[in-house]
mmCIF file of C-alpha atoms and ligand atoms in Angstrom:
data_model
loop_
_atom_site.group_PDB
_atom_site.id
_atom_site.type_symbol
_atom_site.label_atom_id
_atom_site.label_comp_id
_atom_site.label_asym_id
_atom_site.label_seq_id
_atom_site.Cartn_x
_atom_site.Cartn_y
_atom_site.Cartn_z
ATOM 1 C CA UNK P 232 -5.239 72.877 25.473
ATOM 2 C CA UNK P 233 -3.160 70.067 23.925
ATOM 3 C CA UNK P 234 -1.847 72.257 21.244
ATOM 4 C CA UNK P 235 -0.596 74.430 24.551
ATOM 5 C CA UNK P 236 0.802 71.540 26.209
ATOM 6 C CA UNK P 237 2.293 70.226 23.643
ATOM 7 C CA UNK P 238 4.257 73.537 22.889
ATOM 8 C CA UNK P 239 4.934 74.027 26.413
ATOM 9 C CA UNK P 240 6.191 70.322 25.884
ATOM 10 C CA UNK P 241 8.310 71.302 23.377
ATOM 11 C CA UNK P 242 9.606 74.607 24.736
ATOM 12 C CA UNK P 243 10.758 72.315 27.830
ATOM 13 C CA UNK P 244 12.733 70.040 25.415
ATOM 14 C CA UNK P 245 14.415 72.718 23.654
ATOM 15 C CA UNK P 246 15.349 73.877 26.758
ATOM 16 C CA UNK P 247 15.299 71.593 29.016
ATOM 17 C CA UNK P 248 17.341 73.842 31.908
ATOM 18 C CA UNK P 249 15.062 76.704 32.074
ATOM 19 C CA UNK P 250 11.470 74.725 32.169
ATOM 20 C CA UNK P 251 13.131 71.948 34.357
ATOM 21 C CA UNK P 252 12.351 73.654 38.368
ATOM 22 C CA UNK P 253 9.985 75.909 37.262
ATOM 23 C CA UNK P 254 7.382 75.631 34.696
ATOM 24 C CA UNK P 255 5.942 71.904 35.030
ATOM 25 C CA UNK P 256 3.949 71.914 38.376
ATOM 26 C CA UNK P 257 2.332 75.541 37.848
ATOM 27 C CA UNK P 258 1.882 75.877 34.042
ATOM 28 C CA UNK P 259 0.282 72.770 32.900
ATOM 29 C CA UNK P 260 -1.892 73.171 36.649
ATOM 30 C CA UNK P 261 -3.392 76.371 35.401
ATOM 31 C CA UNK P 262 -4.249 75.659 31.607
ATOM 32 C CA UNK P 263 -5.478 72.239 32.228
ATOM 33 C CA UNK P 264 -7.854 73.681 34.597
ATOM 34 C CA UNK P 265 -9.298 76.930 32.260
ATOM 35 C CA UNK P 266 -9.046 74.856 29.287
ATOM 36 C CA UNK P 267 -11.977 72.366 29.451
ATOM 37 C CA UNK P 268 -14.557 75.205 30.869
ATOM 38 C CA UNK P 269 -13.099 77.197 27.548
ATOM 39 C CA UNK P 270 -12.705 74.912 24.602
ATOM 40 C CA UNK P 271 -15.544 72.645 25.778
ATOM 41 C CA UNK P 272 -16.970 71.253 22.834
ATOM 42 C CA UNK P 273 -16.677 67.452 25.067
ATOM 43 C CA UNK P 274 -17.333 69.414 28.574
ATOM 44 C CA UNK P 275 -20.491 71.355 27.245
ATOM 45 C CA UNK P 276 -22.038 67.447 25.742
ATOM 46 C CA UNK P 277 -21.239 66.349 29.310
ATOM 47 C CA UNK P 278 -24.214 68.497 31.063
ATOM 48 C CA UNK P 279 -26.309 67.995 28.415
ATOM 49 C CA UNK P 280 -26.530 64.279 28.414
ATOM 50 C CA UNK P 281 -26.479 64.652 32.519
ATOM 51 C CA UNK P 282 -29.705 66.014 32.066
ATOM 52 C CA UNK P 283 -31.481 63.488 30.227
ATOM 53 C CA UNK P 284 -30.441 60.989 32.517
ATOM 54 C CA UNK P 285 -31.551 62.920 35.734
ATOM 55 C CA UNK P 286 -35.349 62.830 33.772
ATOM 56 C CA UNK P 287 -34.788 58.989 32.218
ATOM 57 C CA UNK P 288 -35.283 57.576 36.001
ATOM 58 C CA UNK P 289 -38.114 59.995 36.414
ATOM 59 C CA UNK P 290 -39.938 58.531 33.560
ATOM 60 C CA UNK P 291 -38.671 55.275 34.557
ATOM 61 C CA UNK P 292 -40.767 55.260 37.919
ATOM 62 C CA UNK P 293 -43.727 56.634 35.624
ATOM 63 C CA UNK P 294 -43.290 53.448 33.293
ATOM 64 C CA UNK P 295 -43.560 51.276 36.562
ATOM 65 C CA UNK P 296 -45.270 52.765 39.135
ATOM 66 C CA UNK P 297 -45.620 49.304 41.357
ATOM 67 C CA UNK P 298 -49.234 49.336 41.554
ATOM 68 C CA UNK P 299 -49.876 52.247 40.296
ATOM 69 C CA UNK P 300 -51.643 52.794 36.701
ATOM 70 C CA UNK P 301 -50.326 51.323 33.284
ATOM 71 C CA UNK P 302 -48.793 54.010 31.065
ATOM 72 C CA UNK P 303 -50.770 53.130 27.565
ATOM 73 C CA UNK P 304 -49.619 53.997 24.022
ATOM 74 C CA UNK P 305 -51.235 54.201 20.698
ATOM 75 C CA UNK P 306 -53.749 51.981 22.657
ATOM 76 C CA UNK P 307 -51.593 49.108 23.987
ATOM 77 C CA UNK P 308 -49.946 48.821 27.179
ATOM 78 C CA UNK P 309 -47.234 46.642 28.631
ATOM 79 C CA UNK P 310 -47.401 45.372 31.923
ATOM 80 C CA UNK P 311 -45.105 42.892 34.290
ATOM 81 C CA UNK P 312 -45.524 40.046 35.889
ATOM 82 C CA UNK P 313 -42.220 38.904 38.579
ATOM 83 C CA UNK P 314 -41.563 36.102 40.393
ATOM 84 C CA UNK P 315 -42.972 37.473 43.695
ATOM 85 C CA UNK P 316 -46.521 37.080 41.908
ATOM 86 C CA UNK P 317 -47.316 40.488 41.129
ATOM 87 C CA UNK P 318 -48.098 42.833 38.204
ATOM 88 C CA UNK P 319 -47.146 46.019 38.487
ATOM 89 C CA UNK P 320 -49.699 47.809 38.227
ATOM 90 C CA UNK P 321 -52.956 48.080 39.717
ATOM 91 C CA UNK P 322 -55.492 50.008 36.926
ATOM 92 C CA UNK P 323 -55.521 50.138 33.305
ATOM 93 C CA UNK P 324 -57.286 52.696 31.825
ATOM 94 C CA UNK P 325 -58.374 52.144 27.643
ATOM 95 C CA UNK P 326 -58.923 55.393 25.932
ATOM 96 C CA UNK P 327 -62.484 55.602 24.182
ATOM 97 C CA UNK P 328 -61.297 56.480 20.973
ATOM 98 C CA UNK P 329 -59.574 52.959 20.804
ATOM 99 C CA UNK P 330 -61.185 50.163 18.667
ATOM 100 C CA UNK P 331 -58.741 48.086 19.528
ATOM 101 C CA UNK P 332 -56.959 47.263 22.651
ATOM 102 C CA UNK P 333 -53.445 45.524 22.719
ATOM 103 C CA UNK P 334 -51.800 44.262 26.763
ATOM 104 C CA UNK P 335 -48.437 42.713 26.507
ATOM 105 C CA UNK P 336 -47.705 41.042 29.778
ATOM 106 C CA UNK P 337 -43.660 40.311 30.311
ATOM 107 C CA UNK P 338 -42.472 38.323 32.755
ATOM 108 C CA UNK P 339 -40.022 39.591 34.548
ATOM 109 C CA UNK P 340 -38.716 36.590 36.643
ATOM 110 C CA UNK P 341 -36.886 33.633 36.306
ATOM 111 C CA UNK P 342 -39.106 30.791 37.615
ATOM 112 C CA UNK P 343 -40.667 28.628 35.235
ATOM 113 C CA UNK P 344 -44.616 28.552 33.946
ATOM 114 C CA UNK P 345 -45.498 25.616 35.961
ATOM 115 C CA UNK P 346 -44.580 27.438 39.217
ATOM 116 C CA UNK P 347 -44.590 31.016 38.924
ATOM 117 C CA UNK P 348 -47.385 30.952 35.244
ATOM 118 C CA UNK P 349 -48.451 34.443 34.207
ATOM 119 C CA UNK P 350 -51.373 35.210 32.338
ATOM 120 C CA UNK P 351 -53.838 38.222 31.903
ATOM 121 C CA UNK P 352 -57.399 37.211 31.419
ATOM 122 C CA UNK P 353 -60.239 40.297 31.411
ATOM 123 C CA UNK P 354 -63.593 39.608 32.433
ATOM 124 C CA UNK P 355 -66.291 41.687 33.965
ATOM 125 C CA UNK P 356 -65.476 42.040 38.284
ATOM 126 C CA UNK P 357 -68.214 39.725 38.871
ATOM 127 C CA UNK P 358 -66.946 36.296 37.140
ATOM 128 C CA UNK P 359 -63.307 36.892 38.458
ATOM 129 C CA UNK P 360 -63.860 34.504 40.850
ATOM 130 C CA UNK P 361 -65.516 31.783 39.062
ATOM 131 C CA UNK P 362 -63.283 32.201 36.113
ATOM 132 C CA UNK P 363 -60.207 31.612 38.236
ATOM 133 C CA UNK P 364 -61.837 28.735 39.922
ATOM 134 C CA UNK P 365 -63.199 27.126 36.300
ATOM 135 C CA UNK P 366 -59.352 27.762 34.996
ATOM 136 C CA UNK P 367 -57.340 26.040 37.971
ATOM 137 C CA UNK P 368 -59.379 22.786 36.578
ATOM 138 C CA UNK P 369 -58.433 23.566 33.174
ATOM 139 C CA UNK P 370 -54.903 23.114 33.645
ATOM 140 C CA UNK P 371 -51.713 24.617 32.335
ATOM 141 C CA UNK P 372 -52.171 23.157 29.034
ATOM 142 C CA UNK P 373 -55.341 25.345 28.999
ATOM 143 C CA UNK P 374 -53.343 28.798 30.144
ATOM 144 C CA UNK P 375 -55.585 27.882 33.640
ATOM 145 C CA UNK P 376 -58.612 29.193 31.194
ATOM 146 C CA UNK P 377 -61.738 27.114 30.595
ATOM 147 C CA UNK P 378 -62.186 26.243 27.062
ATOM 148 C CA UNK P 379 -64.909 28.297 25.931
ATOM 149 C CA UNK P 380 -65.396 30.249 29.008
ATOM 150 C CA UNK P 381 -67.672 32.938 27.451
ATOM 151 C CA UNK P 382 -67.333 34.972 30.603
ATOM 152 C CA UNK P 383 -63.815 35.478 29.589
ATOM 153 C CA UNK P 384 -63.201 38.200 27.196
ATOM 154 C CA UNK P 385 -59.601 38.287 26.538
ATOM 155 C CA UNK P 386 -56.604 36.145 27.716
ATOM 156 C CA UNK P 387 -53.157 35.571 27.144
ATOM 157 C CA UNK P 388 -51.343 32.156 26.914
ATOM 158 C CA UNK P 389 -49.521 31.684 30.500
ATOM 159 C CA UNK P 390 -45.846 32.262 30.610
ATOM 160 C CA UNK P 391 -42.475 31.644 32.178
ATOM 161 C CA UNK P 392 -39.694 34.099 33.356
ATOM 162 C CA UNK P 393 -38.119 35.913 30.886
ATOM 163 C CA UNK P 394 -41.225 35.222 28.093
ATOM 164 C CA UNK P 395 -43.606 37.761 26.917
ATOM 165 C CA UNK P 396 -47.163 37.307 25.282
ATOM 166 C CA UNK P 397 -50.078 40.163 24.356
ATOM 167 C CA UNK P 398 -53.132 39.714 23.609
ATOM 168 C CA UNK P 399 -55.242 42.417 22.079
ATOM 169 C CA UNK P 400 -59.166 42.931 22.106
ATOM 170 C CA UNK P 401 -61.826 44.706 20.898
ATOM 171 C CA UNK P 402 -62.758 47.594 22.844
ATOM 172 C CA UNK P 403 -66.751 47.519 22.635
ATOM 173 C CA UNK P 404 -66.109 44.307 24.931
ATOM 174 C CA UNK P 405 -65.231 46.295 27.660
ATOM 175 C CA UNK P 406 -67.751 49.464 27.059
ATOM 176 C CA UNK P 407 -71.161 47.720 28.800
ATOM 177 C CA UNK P 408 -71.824 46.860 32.414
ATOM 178 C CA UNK P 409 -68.554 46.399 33.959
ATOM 179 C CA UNK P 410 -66.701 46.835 36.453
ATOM 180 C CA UNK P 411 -64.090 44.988 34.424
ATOM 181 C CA UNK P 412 -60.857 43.320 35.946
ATOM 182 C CA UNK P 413 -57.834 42.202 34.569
ATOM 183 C CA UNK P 414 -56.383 38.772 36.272
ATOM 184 C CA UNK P 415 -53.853 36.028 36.627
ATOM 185 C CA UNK P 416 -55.467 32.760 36.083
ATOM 186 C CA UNK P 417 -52.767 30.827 37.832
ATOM 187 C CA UNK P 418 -54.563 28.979 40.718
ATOM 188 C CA UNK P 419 -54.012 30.635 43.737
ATOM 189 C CA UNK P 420 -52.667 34.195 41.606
ATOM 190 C CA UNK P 421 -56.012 36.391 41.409
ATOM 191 C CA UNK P 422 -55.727 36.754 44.903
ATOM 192 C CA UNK P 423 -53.071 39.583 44.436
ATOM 193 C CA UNK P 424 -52.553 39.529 40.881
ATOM 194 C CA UNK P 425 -55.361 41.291 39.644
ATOM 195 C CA UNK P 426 -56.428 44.922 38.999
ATOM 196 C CA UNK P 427 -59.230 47.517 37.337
ATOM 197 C CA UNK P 428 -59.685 47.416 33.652
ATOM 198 C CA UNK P 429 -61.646 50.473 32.063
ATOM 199 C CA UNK P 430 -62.527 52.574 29.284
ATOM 200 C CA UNK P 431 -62.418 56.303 29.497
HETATM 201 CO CO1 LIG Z 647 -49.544 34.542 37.912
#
């Protein structure tokens, strides 16, 4: 196509009286238009990377289904926390054939810890309440967790917009007589920020 246009280019130049009326609005038109569905090396890449992104917001929503399930990998997950005090997601499922069990929590907002604190702390459904209630008089220097809380069988530290923490666990922890919930210890927080922690 440019090699074409550039000798159609030149023919005009050579002879500038002939090409003049005629051959500019019709010929370049015509080849410019056949060309890139021909020669295509640049039109064919186009689709092609058309396609992934048509899928990447598909998998996108599937990555952060607002309170849907948390998409785990090699037995971690990564969840988020926002400034509108929610995680998003509701249920987080630990496969059996982890030993191990890592949850990164990122916050997603802006606010700072003192007002808008994340935190995920796992305990069995039952002490959720308690725990919560034990933490708000621990204080932020305590990630809202009672020291030595035994009820308490994994937490995070409690974080800011923008920050991220994990926390990972052992397993077994989570295997006996649950059900087991996943929290933020934030006073007032477990209300909504909460959800179903369990091994399959
Ligand atoms: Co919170």
């Amino acid at each position: 196509m440019n090699v074409k246009i550039t000798l159609l280019t030149a023919a005009c130049a050579l002879a500038l009286a002939a090409c003049g009326d005629k051959s500019p609005p019709p010929a370049p038109a015509a080849p410019a238009s056949t060309a890139p569905a021909t020669t295509a090396p640049a039109e064919t890449a186009a689709p092609a990377s058309t396609t992934p992104a048509e899928t990447a917001p598909a998998s996108t929503t599937a990555s952060a289904p607002a309170g849907g399930a948390a998409v785990v990998t090699d037995c971690a997950t990564e969840i988020e926390g926002n400034d509108a005090m929610q995680f998003n997601v509701k249920s987080i499922t630990v496969p059996a054939s982890c030993s191990e069990f890592k949850i990164t929590l990122k916050h997603t907002g802006k606010m700072p810890v003192a007002a808008m604190g994340h935190n995920v702390v796992i305990t069995k459904l039952e002490d959720m309440k308690k725990v919560a209630a034990d933490g708000m008089g621990a204080g932020i220097e305590n990630d809202y967790v009672k020291a030595g809380d035994d009820r308490v069988i994994a937490h995070t530290k409690m974080i800011g917009g923008g920050e991220t923490t994990s926390v990972s666990f052992d397993v077994s922890k989570i295997k006996g007589d649950g059900p087991y919930e996943f929290f933020c210890s934030f006073p007032g927080h477990s209300a909504i920020m909460k959800g179903t922690i369990a091994v399959e």
